Amino acid sequence: MTAQRRPLVVGNWKMNGLRQDGVALAQALAEKAQQQPVAVEVAVCPPATLIADIGGALDKSVVEFGGQDCSPHDSGAHTGDIAAPMLADLGCRFVIVGHSERRSDHSETDSDVRAKATAAINAGLCAIVCVGESGAERDAGQTLDVVGDQISGSLPDGLRSTDVVVAYEPVWAIGTGRTPSAEDIAEVHAHIRTKLADISPDLAEAVRILYGGSVNAENAATILAIANVDGALVGGASLRADSFWTICSAAKADSDG
Ligand code: PGA
């Protein structure tokens, strides 16, 4: 059976951009979306400080937007945190949870990520749940076990297919210019699909699995053509409208992994 998963390309701006740059980038993307339409779904996740402005700049655009993290709590005494309903209130459609930089910088565990994903879904957001092995884990041959455990530990119960997107991001590939081989990406994505099937076959068929880690304008077409790759989570190359749009243009309308 051919899956009908509309690919998704998400720009993760990380902790980059002041208002002027962020708004200019969003405006450039809105212009690209009009002038060079792509068949795939496109979103950007700016720093929290820019979301309101970016939301304004993308108001009439098909380009969607989201946050980079959310609290597991809906409100209350959690200084500095941002609740999922607050992101939804700004018009966000997505929120990234469990990015490896959050897992390492803030010691986030799978159960933290699961709680954040649950809060996101309850607020009506789609949670982009990130998983991926470290370089040492890959060298030790533990990739499939590590990623499988992260999937089991990070995904909430009772999911609908629209609630989540999974992003496979090998930690050693993020921001390094190194990517796994096409065979290695295909192996991990197939494994994630199998883990999703353990939860529910329908979920496995419908949930999009993105690849992230040093995706750029040059390698995007190759990576996006790999079986079970339903799009990309893009860091560095999402900070320029040209390179990001080249990546979005490289994604085909239907992935048929
Ligand atoms: P990168 O980052 O594209 O700069 O490697 C990807 C990510 O961390 O989401």
Tab-separated table of C-alpha atoms and ligand atoms in Angstrom:
chain	number	residue	atom	x	y	z
A	1	MET	CA	0.000	0.000	0.000
A	2	THR	CA	1.292	3.444	-0.822
A	3	ALA	CA	1.246	5.769	2.130
A	4	GLN	CA	-0.159	9.230	1.573
A	5	ARG	CA	2.062	11.219	3.803
A	6	ARG	CA	2.459	14.803	2.683
A	7	PRO	CA	6.132	15.648	3.246
A	8	LEU	CA	7.009	18.364	5.702
A	9	VAL	CA	10.107	20.555	5.774
A	10	VAL	CA	10.709	22.449	9.013
A	11	GLY	CA	13.303	25.149	9.611
A	12	ASN	CA	14.726	25.114	13.128
A	13	TRP	CA	16.226	28.567	13.596
A	14	LYS	CA	17.554	27.614	17.057
A	15	MET	CA	18.818	30.626	19.070
A	16	ASN	CA	19.409	32.830	16.033
A	17	GLY	CA	17.945	36.099	14.871
A	18	LEU	CA	16.902	39.482	16.158
A	19	ARG	CA	13.545	40.894	15.114
A	20	GLN	CA	14.681	42.643	11.964
A	21	ASP	CA	16.508	39.601	10.571
A	22	GLY	CA	13.792	37.168	11.585
A	23	VAL	CA	10.992	39.179	10.046
A	24	ALA	CA	13.014	39.734	6.855
A	25	LEU	CA	13.638	35.978	6.580
A	26	ALA	CA	9.963	35.184	7.148
A	27	GLN	CA	8.939	37.771	4.554
A	28	ALA	CA	11.413	36.305	2.070
A	29	LEU	CA	9.939	32.837	2.654
A	30	ALA	CA	6.391	34.118	2.213
A	31	GLU	CA	7.496	35.649	-1.100
A	32	LYS	CA	9.172	32.414	-2.216
A	33	ALA	CA	6.030	30.461	-1.316
A	34	GLN	CA	4.019	32.715	-3.610
A	35	GLN	CA	6.456	32.897	-6.484
A	36	GLN	CA	7.881	29.364	-6.405
A	37	PRO	CA	5.157	27.237	-4.798
A	38	VAL	CA	6.160	23.824	-3.472
A	39	ALA	CA	3.980	20.743	-3.086
A	40	VAL	CA	5.093	20.024	0.447
A	41	GLU	CA	4.144	21.494	3.812
A	42	VAL	CA	6.640	24.058	5.099
A	43	ALA	CA	7.106	25.473	8.595
A	44	VAL	CA	9.660	27.493	10.532
A	45	CYS	CA	10.384	27.379	14.248
A	46	PRO	CA	11.911	30.712	15.279
A	47	PRO	CA	13.115	31.616	18.772
A	48	ALA	CA	10.203	32.310	21.125
A	49	THR	CA	10.929	36.048	21.116
A	50	LEU	CA	10.195	36.218	17.371
A	51	ILE	CA	7.112	34.041	17.115
A	52	ALA	CA	4.585	36.875	17.347
A	53	ASP	CA	6.364	38.927	14.674
A	54	ILE	CA	6.935	35.918	12.437
A	55	GLY	CA	3.265	35.015	12.821
A	56	GLY	CA	2.406	38.481	11.539
A	57	ALA	CA	4.820	38.214	8.616
A	58	LEU	CA	3.395	34.794	7.646
A	59	ASP	CA	-0.226	35.733	8.280
A	60	LYS	CA	-1.381	35.243	4.687
A	61	SER	CA	1.253	32.690	3.758
A	62	VAL	CA	1.058	28.900	3.459
A	63	VAL	CA	4.303	28.770	5.447
A	64	GLU	CA	3.413	27.674	8.972
A	65	PHE	CA	5.314	28.250	12.188
A	66	GLY	CA	5.964	26.768	15.587
A	67	GLY	CA	7.990	26.826	18.777
A	68	GLN	CA	11.250	25.082	19.639
A	69	ASP	CA	10.215	23.785	23.058
A	70	CYS	CA	7.316	23.949	25.501
A	71	SER	CA	6.715	23.345	29.179
A	72	PRO	CA	4.928	20.185	30.307
A	73	HIS	CA	2.729	22.519	32.400
A	74	ASP	CA	-0.091	24.696	31.082
A	75	SER	CA	0.543	27.644	33.408
A	76	GLY	CA	1.851	28.520	36.838
A	77	ALA	CA	5.067	29.174	38.746
A	78	HIS	CA	7.632	28.096	36.133
A	79	THR	CA	9.767	31.164	35.555
A	80	GLY	CA	11.215	31.400	32.083
A	81	ASP	CA	9.204	28.543	30.605
A	82	ILE	CA	6.685	28.816	27.801
A	83	ALA	CA	3.455	26.828	27.894
A	84	ALA	CA	2.028	25.017	24.889
A	85	PRO	CA	-1.279	26.970	25.085
A	86	MET	CA	0.785	30.177	24.820
A	87	LEU	CA	2.317	28.925	21.573
A	88	ALA	CA	-1.105	27.907	20.291
A	89	ASP	CA	-2.381	31.362	21.248
A	90	LEU	CA	0.238	32.913	18.926
A	91	GLY	CA	-0.999	30.776	16.034
A	92	CYS	CA	1.675	28.096	16.193
A	93	ARG	CA	0.865	24.814	14.488
A	94	PHE	CA	3.954	22.906	15.669
A	95	VAL	CA	6.383	22.658	18.540
A	96	ILE	CA	9.694	20.796	18.537
A	97	VAL	CA	10.200	18.685	21.660
A	98	GLY	CA	13.186	16.630	22.746
A	99	HIS	CA	15.690	18.208	20.385
A	100	SER	CA	19.132	16.793	21.224
A	101	GLU	CA	20.300	20.280	22.251
A	102	ARG	CA	17.472	20.367	24.824
A	103	ARG	CA	18.258	16.823	25.887
A	104	SER	CA	21.950	17.722	26.426
A	105	ASP	CA	21.783	21.404	27.524
A	106	HIS	CA	18.821	20.872	29.867
A	107	SER	CA	19.170	17.186	30.745
A	108	GLU	CA	15.759	16.393	29.285
A	109	THR	CA	14.837	12.718	29.540
A	110	ASP	CA	12.423	10.675	27.447
A	111	SER	CA	9.767	11.070	30.131
A	112	ASP	CA	10.245	14.873	30.105
A	113	VAL	CA	9.854	14.804	26.331
A	114	ARG	CA	6.738	12.666	26.595
A	115	ALA	CA	5.210	15.133	29.104
A	116	LYS	CA	6.012	18.058	26.812
A	117	ALA	CA	4.565	16.262	23.785
A	118	THR	CA	1.410	15.518	25.791
A	119	ALA	CA	1.066	19.191	26.764
A	120	ALA	CA	1.593	20.213	23.140
A	121	ILE	CA	-1.050	17.820	21.829
A	122	ASN	CA	-3.528	18.871	24.525
A	123	ALA	CA	-3.035	22.473	23.356
A	124	GLY	CA	-3.877	21.456	19.787
A	125	LEU	CA	-0.300	21.572	18.517
A	126	CYS	CA	1.531	18.957	16.493
A	127	ALA	CA	4.604	17.827	18.450
A	128	ILE	CA	7.789	17.266	16.443
A	129	VAL	CA	9.438	14.637	18.635
A	130	CYS	CA	13.208	14.366	18.080
A	131	VAL	CA	15.256	11.217	18.560
A	132	GLY	CA	18.780	10.245	17.550
A	133	GLU	CA	21.935	8.484	18.658
A	134	SER	CA	25.257	10.022	19.686
A	135	GLY	CA	28.441	9.301	17.755
A	136	ALA	CA	29.625	6.935	20.482
A	137	GLU	CA	26.331	5.046	20.379
A	138	ARG	CA	26.559	4.673	16.600
A	139	ASP	CA	30.169	3.471	16.863
A	140	ALA	CA	29.089	0.928	19.472
A	141	GLY	CA	26.381	-0.417	17.146
A	142	GLN	CA	23.595	0.749	19.463
A	143	THR	CA	21.753	3.083	17.068
A	144	LEU	CA	18.574	1.053	16.572
A	145	ASP	CA	18.254	0.215	20.269
A	146	VAL	CA	18.816	3.828	21.356
A	147	VAL	CA	16.387	5.273	18.836
A	148	GLY	CA	13.823	2.545	19.527
A	149	ASP	CA	13.978	3.242	23.269
A	150	GLN	CA	13.628	6.985	22.673
A	151	ILE	CA	10.535	6.363	20.550
A	152	SER	CA	8.962	4.119	23.205
A	153	GLY	CA	9.838	6.543	25.991
A	154	SER	CA	9.050	9.866	24.334
A	155	LEU	CA	5.737	9.289	22.548
A	156	PRO	CA	2.536	9.796	24.558
A	157	ASP	CA	-0.150	7.111	24.700
A	158	GLY	CA	-3.308	7.295	22.614
A	159	LEU	CA	-1.763	9.236	19.743
A	160	ARG	CA	-3.609	10.230	16.599
A	161	SER	CA	-1.502	10.500	13.468
A	162	THR	CA	-1.945	14.265	13.290
A	163	ASP	CA	-0.622	14.706	16.831
A	164	VAL	CA	3.030	14.013	16.114
A	165	VAL	CA	5.837	14.101	13.630
A	166	VAL	CA	8.999	12.145	14.449
A	167	ALA	CA	12.374	13.669	13.573
A	168	TYR	CA	15.368	11.348	13.384
A	169	GLU	CA	18.417	13.497	14.065
A	170	PRO	CA	21.713	11.698	14.711
A	171	VAL	CA	23.444	13.925	17.274
A	172	TRP	CA	26.789	13.572	15.498
A	173	ALA	CA	25.274	14.864	12.245
A	174	ILE	CA	23.795	18.060	13.687
A	175	GLY	CA	25.689	21.144	12.565
A	176	THR	CA	28.735	19.088	11.537
A	177	GLY	CA	28.317	18.779	7.775
A	178	ARG	CA	28.379	14.979	8.213
A	179	THR	CA	25.380	12.826	7.351
A	180	PRO	CA	24.736	9.088	7.631
A	181	SER	CA	24.765	7.052	4.419
A	182	ALA	CA	21.453	6.666	2.599
A	183	GLU	CA	21.388	3.018	3.758
A	184	ASP	CA	21.851	4.037	7.385
A	185	ILE	CA	19.100	6.659	7.191
A	186	ALA	CA	16.770	4.134	5.521
A	187	GLU	CA	17.529	1.539	8.207
A	188	VAL	CA	16.725	3.872	11.100
A	189	HIS	CA	13.585	5.284	9.465
A	190	ALA	CA	12.312	1.758	8.761
A	191	HIS	CA	13.025	0.854	12.378
A	192	ILE	CA	11.089	3.885	13.618
A	193	ARG	CA	8.188	2.901	11.343
A	194	THR	CA	8.243	-0.583	12.898
A	195	LYS	CA	8.257	0.867	16.416
A	196	LEU	CA	5.263	3.026	15.475
A	197	ALA	CA	3.505	-0.097	14.167
A	198	ASP	CA	3.907	-1.633	17.627
A	199	ILE	CA	1.746	1.241	18.879
A	200	SER	CA	-0.724	1.043	15.991
A	201	PRO	CA	-0.472	0.049	12.311
A	202	ASP	CA	-2.549	3.080	11.303
A	203	LEU	CA	-0.196	5.365	13.171
A	204	ALA	CA	2.819	3.781	11.499
A	205	GLU	CA	1.271	4.313	8.094
A	206	ALA	CA	0.375	7.952	8.643
A	207	VAL	CA	3.003	9.546	10.910
A	208	ARG	CA	5.661	11.529	9.093
A	209	ILE	CA	9.281	10.740	9.910
A	210	LEU	CA	11.680	13.594	9.119
A	211	TYR	CA	15.428	13.346	8.810
A	212	GLY	CA	17.543	16.107	10.384
A	213	GLY	CA	21.267	16.740	10.666
A	214	SER	CA	23.303	18.728	8.130
A	215	VAL	CA	20.577	18.777	5.472
A	216	ASN	CA	21.512	21.413	2.903
A	217	ALA	CA	20.633	22.589	-0.602
A	218	GLU	CA	23.101	20.126	-2.136
A	219	ASN	CA	22.155	16.895	-0.323
A	220	ALA	CA	18.407	17.498	0.177
A	221	ALA	CA	17.156	15.786	-3.001
A	222	THR	CA	19.133	12.620	-2.221
A	223	ILE	CA	18.079	12.488	1.422
A	224	LEU	CA	14.431	13.282	0.722
A	225	ALA	CA	14.234	10.467	-1.841
A	226	ILE	CA	15.165	7.791	0.738
A	227	ALA	CA	12.393	5.342	1.660
A	228	ASN	CA	10.422	6.373	4.754
A	229	VAL	CA	11.891	9.883	4.773
A	230	ASP	CA	8.862	12.183	4.822
A	231	GLY	CA	10.683	15.486	4.982
A	232	ALA	CA	13.460	17.258	6.841
A	233	LEU	CA	14.213	19.217	9.978
A	234	VAL	CA	16.752	21.813	8.899
A	235	GLY	CA	18.973	23.927	11.145
A	236	GLY	CA	21.780	25.995	9.622
A	237	ALA	CA	20.494	25.875	6.058
A	238	SER	CA	17.098	27.227	7.167
A	239	LEU	CA	18.611	30.600	8.079
A	240	ARG	CA	18.822	31.683	4.444
A	241	ALA	CA	15.690	31.871	2.311
A	242	ASP	CA	17.474	30.616	-0.826
A	243	SER	CA	18.972	27.468	0.653
A	244	PHE	CA	15.856	26.674	2.681
A	245	TRP	CA	13.593	27.051	-0.340
A	246	THR	CA	15.871	24.883	-2.465
A	247	ILE	CA	15.453	22.173	0.183
A	248	CYS	CA	11.659	22.647	0.231
A	249	SER	CA	11.610	22.446	-3.581
A	250	ALA	CA	13.589	19.189	-3.501
A	251	ALA	CA	10.850	17.389	-1.569
A	252	LYS	CA	8.371	15.472	-3.718
A	253	ALA	CA	4.612	15.848	-3.218
A	254	ASP	CA	4.043	12.328	-1.865
A	255	SER	CA	6.480	10.174	-0.014
A	256	ASP	CA	5.807	6.519	-0.672
A	257	GLY	CA	8.037	4.786	1.816
B	1	PGA	P1	21.590	21.337	11.213
B	1	PGA	O1	20.615	21.209	12.463
B	1	PGA	O2	20.735	21.274	9.978
B	1	PGA	O3	22.265	22.657	11.374
B	1	PGA	O4	22.535	20.187	11.268
B	1	PGA	C1	19.486	20.359	12.439
B	1	PGA	C2	18.768	20.421	13.757
B	1	PGA	O5	19.432	20.460	14.813
B	1	PGA	O6	17.515	20.428	13.812
